[in-house]
Coordinates of C-alpha atoms in Angstrom, one line a residue:
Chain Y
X1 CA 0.0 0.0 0.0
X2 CA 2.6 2.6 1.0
X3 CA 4.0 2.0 -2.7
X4 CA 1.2 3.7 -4.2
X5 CA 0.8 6.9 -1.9
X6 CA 2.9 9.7 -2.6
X7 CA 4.6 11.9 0.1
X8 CA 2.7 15.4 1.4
X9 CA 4.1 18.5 -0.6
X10 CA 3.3 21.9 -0.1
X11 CA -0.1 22.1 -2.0
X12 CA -1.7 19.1 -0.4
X13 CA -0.3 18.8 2.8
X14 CA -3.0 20.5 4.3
X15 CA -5.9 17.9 2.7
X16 CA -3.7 14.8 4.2
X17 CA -3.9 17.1 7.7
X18 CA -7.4 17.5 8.0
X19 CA -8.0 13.9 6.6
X20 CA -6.0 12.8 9.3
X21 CA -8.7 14.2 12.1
X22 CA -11.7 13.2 9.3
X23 CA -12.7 16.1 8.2
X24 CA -12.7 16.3 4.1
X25 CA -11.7 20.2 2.3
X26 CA -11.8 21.6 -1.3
X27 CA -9.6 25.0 -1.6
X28 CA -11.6 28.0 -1.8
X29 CA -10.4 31.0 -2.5
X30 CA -11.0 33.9 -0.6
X31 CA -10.5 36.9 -2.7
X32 CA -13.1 35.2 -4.7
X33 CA -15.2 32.6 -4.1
X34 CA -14.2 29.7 -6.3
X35 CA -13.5 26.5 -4.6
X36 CA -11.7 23.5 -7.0
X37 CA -10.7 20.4 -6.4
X38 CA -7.4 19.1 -7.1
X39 CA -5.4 21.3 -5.1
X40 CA -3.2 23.9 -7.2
X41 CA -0.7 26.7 -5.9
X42 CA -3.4 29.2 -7.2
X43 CA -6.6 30.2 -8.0
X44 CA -7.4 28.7 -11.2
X45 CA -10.6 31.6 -11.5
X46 CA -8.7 34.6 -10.5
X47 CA -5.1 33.2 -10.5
X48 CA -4.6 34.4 -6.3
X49 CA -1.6 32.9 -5.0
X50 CA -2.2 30.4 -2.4
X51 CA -6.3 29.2 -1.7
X52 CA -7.4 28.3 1.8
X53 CA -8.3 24.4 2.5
X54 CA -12.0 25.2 3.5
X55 CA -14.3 22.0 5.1
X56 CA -16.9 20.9 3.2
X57 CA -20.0 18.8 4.5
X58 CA -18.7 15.6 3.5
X59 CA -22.0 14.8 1.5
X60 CA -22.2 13.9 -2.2
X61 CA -23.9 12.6 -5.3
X62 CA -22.4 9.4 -7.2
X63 CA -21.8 11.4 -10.7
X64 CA -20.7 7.8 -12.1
X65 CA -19.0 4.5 -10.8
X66 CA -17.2 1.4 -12.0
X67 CA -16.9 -1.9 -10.9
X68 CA -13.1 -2.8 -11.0
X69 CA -12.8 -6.3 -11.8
X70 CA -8.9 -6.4 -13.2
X71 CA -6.9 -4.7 -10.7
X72 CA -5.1 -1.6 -11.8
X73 CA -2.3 -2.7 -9.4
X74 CA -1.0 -5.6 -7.4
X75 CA -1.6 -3.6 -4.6
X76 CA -5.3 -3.7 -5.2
X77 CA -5.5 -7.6 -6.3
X78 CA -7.2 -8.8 -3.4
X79 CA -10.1 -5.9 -2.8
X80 CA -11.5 -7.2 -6.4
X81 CA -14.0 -6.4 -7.3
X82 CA -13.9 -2.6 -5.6
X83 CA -15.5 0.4 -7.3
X84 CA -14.2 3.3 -8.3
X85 CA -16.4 6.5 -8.6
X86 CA -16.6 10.6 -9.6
X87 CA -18.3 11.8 -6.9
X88 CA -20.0 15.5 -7.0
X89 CA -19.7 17.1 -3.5
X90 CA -22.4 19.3 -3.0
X91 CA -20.4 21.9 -2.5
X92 CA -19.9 22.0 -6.1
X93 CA -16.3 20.6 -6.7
X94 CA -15.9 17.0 -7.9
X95 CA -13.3 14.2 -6.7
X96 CA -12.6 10.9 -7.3
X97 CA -12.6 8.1 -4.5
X98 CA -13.8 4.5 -4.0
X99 CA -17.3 3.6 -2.8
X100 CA -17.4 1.4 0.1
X101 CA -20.0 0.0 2.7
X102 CA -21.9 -1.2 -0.2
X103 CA -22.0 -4.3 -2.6
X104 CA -20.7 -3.0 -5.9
X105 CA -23.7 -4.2 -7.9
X106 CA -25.8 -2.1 -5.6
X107 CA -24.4 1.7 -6.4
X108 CA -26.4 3.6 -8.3
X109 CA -25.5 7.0 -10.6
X110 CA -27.2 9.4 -8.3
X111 CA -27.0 7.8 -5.2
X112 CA -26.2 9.8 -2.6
X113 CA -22.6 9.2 -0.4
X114 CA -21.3 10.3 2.7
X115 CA -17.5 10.5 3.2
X116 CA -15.8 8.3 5.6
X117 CA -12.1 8.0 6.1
X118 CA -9.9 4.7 5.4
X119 CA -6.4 4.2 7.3
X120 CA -3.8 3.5 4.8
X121 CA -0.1 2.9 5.3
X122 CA 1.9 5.0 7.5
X123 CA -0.2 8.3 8.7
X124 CA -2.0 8.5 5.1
X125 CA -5.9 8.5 5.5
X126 CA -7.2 8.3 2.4
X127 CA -10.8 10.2 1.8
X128 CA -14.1 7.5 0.6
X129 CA -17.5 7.0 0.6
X130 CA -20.6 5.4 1.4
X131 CA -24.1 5.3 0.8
X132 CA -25.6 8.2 2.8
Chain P
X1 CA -11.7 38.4 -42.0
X2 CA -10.2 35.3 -41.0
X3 CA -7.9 34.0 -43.9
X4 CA -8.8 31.0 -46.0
X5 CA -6.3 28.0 -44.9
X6 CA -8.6 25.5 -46.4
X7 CA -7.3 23.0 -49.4
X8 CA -3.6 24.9 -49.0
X9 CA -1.9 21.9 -48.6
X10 CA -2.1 18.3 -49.5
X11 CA -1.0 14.8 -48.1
X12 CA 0.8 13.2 -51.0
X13 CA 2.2 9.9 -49.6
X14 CA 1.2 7.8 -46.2
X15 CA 2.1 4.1 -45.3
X16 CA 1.6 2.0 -42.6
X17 CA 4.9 -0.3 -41.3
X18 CA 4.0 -4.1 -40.7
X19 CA 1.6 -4.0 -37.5
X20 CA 1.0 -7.0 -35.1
X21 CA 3.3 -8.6 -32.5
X22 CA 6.9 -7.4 -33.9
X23 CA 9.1 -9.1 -31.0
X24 CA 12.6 -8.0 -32.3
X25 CA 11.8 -4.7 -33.9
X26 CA 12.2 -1.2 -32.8
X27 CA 9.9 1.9 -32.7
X28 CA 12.3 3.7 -35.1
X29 CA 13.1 0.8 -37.4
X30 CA 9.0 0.7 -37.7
X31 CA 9.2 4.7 -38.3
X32 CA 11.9 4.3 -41.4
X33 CA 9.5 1.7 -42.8
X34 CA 6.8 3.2 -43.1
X35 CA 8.7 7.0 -43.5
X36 CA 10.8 5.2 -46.7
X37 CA 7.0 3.5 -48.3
X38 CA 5.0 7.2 -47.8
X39 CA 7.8 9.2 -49.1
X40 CA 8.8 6.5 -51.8
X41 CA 4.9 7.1 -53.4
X42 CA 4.8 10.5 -53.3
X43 CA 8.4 10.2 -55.7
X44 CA 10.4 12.1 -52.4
X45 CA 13.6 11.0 -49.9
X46 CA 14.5 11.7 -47.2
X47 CA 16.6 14.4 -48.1
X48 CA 13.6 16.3 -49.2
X49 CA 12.0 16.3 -45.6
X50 CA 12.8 19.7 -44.0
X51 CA 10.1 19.5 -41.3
X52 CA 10.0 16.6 -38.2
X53 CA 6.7 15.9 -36.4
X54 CA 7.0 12.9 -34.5
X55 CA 5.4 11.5 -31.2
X56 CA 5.6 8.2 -29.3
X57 CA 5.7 8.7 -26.0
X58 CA 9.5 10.0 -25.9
X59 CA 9.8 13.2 -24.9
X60 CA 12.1 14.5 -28.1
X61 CA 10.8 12.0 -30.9
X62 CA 11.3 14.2 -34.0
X63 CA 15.0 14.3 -32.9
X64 CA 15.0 10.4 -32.7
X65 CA 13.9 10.5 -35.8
X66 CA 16.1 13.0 -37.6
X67 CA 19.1 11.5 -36.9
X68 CA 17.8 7.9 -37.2
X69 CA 16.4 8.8 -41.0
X70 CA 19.0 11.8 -41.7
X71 CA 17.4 14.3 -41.6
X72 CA 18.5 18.0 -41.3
X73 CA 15.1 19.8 -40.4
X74 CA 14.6 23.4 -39.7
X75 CA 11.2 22.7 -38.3
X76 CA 10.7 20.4 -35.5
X77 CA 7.4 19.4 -33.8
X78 CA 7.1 16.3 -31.3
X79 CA 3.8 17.5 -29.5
X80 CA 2.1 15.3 -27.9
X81 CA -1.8 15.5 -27.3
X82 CA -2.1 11.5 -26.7
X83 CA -3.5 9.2 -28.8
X84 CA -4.4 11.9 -31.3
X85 CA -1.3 14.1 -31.8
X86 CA -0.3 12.6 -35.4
X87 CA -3.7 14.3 -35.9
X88 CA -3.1 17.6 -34.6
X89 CA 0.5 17.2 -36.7
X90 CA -1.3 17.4 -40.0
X91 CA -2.3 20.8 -39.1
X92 CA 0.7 22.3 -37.3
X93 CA 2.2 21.0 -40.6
X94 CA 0.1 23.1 -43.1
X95 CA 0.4 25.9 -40.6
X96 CA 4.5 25.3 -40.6
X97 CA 4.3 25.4 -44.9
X98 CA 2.1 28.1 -45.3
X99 CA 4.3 30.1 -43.0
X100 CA 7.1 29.4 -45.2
X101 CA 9.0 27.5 -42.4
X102 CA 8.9 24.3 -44.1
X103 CA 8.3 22.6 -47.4
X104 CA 7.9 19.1 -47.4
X105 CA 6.9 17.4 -43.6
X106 CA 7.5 14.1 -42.4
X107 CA 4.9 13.1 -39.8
X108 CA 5.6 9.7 -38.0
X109 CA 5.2 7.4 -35.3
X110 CA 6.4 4.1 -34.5
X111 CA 5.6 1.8 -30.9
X112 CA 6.2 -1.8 -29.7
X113 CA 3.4 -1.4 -27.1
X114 CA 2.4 -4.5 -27.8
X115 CA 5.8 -6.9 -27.6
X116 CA 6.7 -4.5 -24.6
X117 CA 4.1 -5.8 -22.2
X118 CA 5.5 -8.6 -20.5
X119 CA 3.1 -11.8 -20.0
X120 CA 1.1 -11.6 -16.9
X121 CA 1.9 -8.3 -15.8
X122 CA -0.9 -5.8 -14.3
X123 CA -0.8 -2.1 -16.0
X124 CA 1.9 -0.1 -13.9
X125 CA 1.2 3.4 -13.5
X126 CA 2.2 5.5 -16.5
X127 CA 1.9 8.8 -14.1
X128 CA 4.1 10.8 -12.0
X129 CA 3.3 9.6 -8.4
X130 CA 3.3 13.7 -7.7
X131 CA 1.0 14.4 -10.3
X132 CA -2.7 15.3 -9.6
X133 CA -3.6 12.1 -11.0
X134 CA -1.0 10.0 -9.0
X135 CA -2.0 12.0 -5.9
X136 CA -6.0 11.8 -6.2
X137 CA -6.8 9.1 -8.4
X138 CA -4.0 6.5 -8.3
X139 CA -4.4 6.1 -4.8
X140 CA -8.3 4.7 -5.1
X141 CA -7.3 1.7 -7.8
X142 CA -8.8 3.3 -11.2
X143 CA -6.7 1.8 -14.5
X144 CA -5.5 3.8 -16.5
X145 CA -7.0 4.6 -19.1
X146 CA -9.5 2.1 -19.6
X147 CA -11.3 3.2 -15.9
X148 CA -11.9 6.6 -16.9
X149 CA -13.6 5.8 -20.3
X150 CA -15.7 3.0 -17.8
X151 CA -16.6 6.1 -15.9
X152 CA -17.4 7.8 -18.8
X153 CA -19.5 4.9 -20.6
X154 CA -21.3 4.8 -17.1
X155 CA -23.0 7.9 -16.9
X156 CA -23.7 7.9 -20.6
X157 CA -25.7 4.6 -20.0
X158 CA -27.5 6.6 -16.6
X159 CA -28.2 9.7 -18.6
X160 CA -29.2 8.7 -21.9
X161 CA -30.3 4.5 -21.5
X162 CA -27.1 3.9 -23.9
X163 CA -27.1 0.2 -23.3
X164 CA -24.0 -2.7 -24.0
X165 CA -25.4 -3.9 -26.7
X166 CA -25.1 -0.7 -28.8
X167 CA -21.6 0.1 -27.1
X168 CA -21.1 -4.0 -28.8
X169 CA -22.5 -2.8 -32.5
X170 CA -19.4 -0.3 -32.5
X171 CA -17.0 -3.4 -31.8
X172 CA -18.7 -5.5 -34.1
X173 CA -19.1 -3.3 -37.4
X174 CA -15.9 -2.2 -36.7
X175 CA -14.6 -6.5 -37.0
X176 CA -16.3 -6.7 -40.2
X177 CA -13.9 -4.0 -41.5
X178 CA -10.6 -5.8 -40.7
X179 CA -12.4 -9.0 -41.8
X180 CA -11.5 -6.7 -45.1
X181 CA -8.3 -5.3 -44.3
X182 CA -5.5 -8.0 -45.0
X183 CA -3.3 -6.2 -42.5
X184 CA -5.1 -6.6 -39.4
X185 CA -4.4 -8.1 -36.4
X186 CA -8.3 -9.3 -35.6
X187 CA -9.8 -10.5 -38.6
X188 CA -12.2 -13.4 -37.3
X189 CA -16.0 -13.0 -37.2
X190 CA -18.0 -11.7 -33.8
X191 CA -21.1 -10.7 -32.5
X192 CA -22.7 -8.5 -30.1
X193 CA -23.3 -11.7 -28.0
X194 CA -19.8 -12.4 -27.7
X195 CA -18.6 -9.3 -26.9
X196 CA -21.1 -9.1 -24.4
X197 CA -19.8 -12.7 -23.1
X198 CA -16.3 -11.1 -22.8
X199 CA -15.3 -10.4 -19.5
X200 CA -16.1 -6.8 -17.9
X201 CA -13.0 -5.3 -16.9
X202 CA -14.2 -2.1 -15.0
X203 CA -18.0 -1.8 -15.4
X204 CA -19.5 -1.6 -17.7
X205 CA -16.6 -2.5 -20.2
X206 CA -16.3 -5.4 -21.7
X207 CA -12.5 -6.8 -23.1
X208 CA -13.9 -6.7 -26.5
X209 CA -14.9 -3.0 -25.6
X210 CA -11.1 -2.5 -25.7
X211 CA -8.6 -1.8 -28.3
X212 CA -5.9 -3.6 -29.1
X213 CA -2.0 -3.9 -27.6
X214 CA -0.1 -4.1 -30.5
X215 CA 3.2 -3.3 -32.7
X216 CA 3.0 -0.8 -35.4
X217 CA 3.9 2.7 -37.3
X218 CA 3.0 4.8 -39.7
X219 CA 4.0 7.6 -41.5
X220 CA 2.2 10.8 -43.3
X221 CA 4.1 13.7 -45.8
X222 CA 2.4 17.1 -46.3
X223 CA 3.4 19.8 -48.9
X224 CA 1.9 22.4 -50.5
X225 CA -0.5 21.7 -53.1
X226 CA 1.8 23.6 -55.7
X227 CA 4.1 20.9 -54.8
X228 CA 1.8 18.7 -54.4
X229 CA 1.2 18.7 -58.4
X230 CA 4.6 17.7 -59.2
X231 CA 4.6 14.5 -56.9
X232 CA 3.4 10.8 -58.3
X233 CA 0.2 10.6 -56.3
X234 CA -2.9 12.7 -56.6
X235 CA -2.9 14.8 -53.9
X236 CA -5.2 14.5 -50.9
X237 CA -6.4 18.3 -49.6
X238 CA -6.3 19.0 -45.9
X239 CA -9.6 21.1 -46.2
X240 CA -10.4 22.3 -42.2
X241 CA -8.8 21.2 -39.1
X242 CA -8.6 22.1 -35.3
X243 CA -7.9 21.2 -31.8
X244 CA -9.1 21.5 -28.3
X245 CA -7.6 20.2 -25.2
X246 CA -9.3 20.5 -22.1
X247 CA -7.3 18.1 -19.6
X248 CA -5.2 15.1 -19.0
X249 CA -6.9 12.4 -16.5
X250 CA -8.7 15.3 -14.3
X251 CA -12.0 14.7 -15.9
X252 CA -14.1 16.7 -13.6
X253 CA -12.9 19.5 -16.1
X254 CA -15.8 18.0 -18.2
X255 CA -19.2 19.9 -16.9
X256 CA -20.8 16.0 -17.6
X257 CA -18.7 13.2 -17.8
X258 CA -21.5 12.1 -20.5
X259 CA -19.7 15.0 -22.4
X260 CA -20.1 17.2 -24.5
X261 CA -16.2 17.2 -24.5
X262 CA -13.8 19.5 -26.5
X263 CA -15.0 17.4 -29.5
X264 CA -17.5 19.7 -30.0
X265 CA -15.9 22.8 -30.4
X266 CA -13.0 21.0 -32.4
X267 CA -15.3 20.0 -35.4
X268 CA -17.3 22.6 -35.4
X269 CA -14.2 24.9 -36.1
X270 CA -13.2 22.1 -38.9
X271 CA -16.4 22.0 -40.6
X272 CA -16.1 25.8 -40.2
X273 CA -12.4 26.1 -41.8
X274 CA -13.1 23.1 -44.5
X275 CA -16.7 24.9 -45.7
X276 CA -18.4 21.7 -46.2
X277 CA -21.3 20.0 -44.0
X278 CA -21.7 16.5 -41.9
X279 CA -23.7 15.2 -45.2
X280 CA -20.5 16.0 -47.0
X281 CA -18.5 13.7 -45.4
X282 CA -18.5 9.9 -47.3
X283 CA -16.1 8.0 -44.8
X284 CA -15.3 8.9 -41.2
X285 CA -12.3 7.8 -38.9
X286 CA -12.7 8.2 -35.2
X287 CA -10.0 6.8 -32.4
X288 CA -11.6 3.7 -31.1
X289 CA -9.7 3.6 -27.8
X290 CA -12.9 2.1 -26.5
X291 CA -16.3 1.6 -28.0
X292 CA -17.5 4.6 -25.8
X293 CA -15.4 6.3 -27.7
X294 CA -16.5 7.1 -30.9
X295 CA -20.3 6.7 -30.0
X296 CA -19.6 9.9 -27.7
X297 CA -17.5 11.4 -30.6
X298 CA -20.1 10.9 -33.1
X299 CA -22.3 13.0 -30.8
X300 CA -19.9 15.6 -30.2
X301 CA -19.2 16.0 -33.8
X302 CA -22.6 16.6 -35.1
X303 CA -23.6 13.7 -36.7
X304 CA -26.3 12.8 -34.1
X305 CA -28.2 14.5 -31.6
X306 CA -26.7 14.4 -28.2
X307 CA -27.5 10.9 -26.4
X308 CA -27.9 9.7 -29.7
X309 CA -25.1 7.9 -30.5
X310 CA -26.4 4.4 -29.1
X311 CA -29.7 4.7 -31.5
X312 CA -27.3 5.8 -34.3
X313 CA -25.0 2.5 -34.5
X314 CA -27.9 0.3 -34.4
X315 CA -28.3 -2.0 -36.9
X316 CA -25.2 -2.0 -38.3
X317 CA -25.1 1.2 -39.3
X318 CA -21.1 1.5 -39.3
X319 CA -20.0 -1.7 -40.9
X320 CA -19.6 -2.6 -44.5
X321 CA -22.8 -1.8 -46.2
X322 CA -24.6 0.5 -43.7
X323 CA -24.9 4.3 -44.9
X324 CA -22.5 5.8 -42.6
X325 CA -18.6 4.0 -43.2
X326 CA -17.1 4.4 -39.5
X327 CA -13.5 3.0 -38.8
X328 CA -12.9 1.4 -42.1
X329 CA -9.2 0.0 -41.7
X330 CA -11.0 -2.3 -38.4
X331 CA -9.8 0.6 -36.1
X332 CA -8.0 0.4 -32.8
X333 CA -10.3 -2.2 -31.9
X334 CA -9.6 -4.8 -34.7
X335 CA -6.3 -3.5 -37.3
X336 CA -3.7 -2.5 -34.7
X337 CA -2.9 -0.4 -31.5
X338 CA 0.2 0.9 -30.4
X339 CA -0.5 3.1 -28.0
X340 CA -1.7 5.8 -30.2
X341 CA -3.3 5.9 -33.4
X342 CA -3.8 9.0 -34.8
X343 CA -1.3 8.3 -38.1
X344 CA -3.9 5.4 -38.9
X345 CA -6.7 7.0 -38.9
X346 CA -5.1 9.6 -41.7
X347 CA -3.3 7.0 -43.5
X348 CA -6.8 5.1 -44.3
X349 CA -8.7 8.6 -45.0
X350 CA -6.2 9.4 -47.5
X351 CA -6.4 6.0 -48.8
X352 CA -10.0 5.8 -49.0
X353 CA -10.0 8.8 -51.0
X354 CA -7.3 8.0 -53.3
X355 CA -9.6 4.7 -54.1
X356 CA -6.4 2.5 -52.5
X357 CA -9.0 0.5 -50.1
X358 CA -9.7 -2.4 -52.2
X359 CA -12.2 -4.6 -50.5
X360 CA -13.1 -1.9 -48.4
X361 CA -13.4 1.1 -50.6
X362 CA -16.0 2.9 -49.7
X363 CA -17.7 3.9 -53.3
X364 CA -17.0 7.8 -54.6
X365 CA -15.7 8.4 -51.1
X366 CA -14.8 12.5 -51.9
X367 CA -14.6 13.6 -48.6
X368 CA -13.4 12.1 -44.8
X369 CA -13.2 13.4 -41.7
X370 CA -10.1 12.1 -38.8
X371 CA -10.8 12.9 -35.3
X372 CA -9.0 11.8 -32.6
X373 CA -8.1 12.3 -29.3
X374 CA -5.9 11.7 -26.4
X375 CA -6.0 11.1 -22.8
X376 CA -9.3 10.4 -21.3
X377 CA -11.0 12.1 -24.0
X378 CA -9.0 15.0 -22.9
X379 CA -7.4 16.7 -25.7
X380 CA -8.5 16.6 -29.5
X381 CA -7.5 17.2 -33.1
X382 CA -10.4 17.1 -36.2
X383 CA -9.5 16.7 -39.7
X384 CA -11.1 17.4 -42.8
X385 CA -9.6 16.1 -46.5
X386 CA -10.8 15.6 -49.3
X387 CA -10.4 15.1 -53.2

């Protein structure tokens, strides 16, 4: 597992942070507004330096999904069949993740998700979600 | 007024190398093959090439190239947009010769994707672990590329009721096209039934949703169509083209991953440049990556409504003998794959047109359209030729 997590830089050391006590933030800007997900050294709106990690509620819709049946690495060869899913944070920014706390053959487009938070190796605790 | 680049420069000579499982041969020995066959037709050597476009993967290709082939070039191009940037070549080409910065171009690719792979071994992360994808998307198991064109396939299916079986007619029509094609890799008869009996990979793809892993190269030369006259060939005209690129793998830069992607603006400014209309065109070639691929594409492009792609390549419509030719060499999914493939979807345009297609010449075809694209339908490059 720790081969496929890569080490906290300065951009995204903050979302690892927060993940760490489970709480889930976008950047959001505040000269502006705009909040975006993946995290960039500026404002991709207004081009500010520097956007603040801001919490968001945690809760979602299921934007699309895939049942993984090959594993994309031998890292994930014994969770197959997982899913992997685009998730649109009602907050209005859109992430990637896994779903979990479900069978795979019962997520839905649409469904609505709640973010939980999954240990991984070392201190890494990696963002997913499950049915609401 | 915008000036008129349309039918200002011309393909004269295109090959393909030998495509397949090459164990033994190199990217740029399958480059000189097919660089020495296109510029042998068109009556030109290498030492009339003064412009390099070229992109495999490497991060200098059209220097790989000079120096394998030769060449002294004073204009040098190894963009990559993915899958499609042999595509998007054409047209920084007839830019580079009507700006006087080149004469004669050499566009060329060459892989050994396929021989590469080594038996029994997962994908491995083409990404930078630093990267936004290696950071967010890695980390959660999604392959890549097939998973994102799963995810894309997915919520086509939930917004529009685009079912397998239509996804399956793509992969199908497109068989019965290599069945034609001496050259290609996949040749035997299937059905929708057997592609649905494939195994899914990452929902709701099946393995016979899939292109192939293959060997191959190909090459392309572009002039002006003064020169053009000269050369032994009749001259194929590059009548519109255009590009958009939106992203890499962060496809929540789509508003819908249903699309429209930058597909849409890319052949609408084609169609714009080239002056002629979707009824116009007689044989299209669209990157078939995966089956989602061009039934998206085919939206984005105009030539159905929006969520009617499924409904559009019912019945056949694509294959030998429906009205609308789609993919006629057998594609990605059937002739060959590489790793990219936007030099063979030119090369079989320009043949079509030139009437070079034997068994499967499409009749009186005056007019074709390339698109393709790279990424996760991130980036894109339309092309319009005709004759």
């Amino acid at each position: 597992m720790a081969s496929r997590l890569p080490p906290a830089n300065s951009e995204t050391a903050g979302f690892w942070e927060n993940a760490a006590r489970g709480v889930l933030v976008v950047q959001h800007c505040p000269a502006c507004g705009h909040r975006q997900f993946f995290p960039r050294a500026v404002c991709i709106h207004c081009m500010r330096p520097e956007p603040e990690w801001q919490p968001v509620s945690g809760f979602g819709t299921v934007h699309s999904f895939s049942v993984v049946h090959r594993p994309a690495h031998p890292d994930f060869a014994q969770r197959v069949p997982y899913v992997i899913a685009v998730i649109d944070l009602d907050e209005g920014v859109r992430m990637f993740s896994n779903i979990v706390g479900t069978t795979p053959d019962a997520v839905r487009v649409g469904q609505r998700v709640r973010v939980t938070f999954q240990p991984e190796a070392g201190d890494r605790v990696l963002p997913v979600f499950a049915p609401a | 007024m915008k000036p008129d680049w349309s039918g200002k420069v011309a393909i004269v000579g295109v090959a393909d190398s030998d495509v397949g499982f090459l164990p033994g041969r190199t990217p740029l020995s399958l480059v000189a093959q097919a660089a020495r066959e296109a510029l042998s037709e068109a009556g030109l050597t290498f030492q009339d090439v003064d412009g390099v476009f070229a992109q495999w993967g490497d991060i200098m290709s059209s220097l790989l190239v000079a120096e394998y082939l030769g060449i002294n070039a004073r204009y040098h191009d190894s963009t990559s947009i993915g899958g499609a940037s042999n595509v998007g070549h054409v047209g920084h080409a007839a830019a580079a010769i009507m700006a006087g910065l080149c004469d004669v171009a050499l566009i060329c690719y060459g892989s050994t994707f396929g021989s590469d792979r080594k038996e029994g071994a997962v994908s491995a992360p083409p990404y930078d672990l630093r990267s936004p994808q290696g950071l967010f998307e890695a980390p959660y198991g999604i392959m890549s590329p097939l998973g994102y064109y799963a995810l894309m396939a997915q919520r086509h299916m939930a917004r529009y009721g685009t079912t397998s079986e239509q996804l399956a007619e793509i992969a199908v029509a497109t068989r019965k096209w290599a069945a034609l094609n001496p050259k290609a890799t996949r040749r035997s008869p299937m059905t929708i039934q057997d592609v649905l009996d494939s195994p899914i990979v990452s929902s709701p793809l099946h393995s016979r949703d899939c292109c192939l892993r293959t060997d191959g190269g190909g090459a392309i030369v572009v002039t002006s169509v003064e020169r053009a006259r000269s050369l032994r060939r009749p001259p194929v005209a590059v009548l519109g083209w255009s590009e958009l690129a939106t992203h890499l793998y962060d496809i929540s830069r789509l508003p819908d991953l249903s699309g429209p992607t930058g597909a849409k603006q890319s052949g609408e400014a084609a169609f714009a440049m080239a002056g002629v209309t979707r009824d116009d065109v007689d044989v299209v070639e669209i990157y078939d990556a995966f089956t989602i691929g061009p039934l998206m594409m085919l939206e984005d492009l105009g030539f159905c409504g929006k969520g009617e792609g499924g409904a559009f390549v019912s019945g056949q419509r694509t294959a030998p003998g429906g009205d609308f030719p789609l993919n006629t060499s057998g594609g990605g999914l059937s002739y060959c794959h590489p790793g990219m493939f936007g030099v063979f979807l030119v090369i079989e345009a320009v043949r079509q047109l030139r009437g070079d297609c034997g068994e499967r010449q499409v009749p009186e075809a005056r007019t074709a359209l390339c698109h393709g694209y790279g990424g996760v339908l991130s980036s894109h490059a339309t092309l319009i030729l005709g004759v």
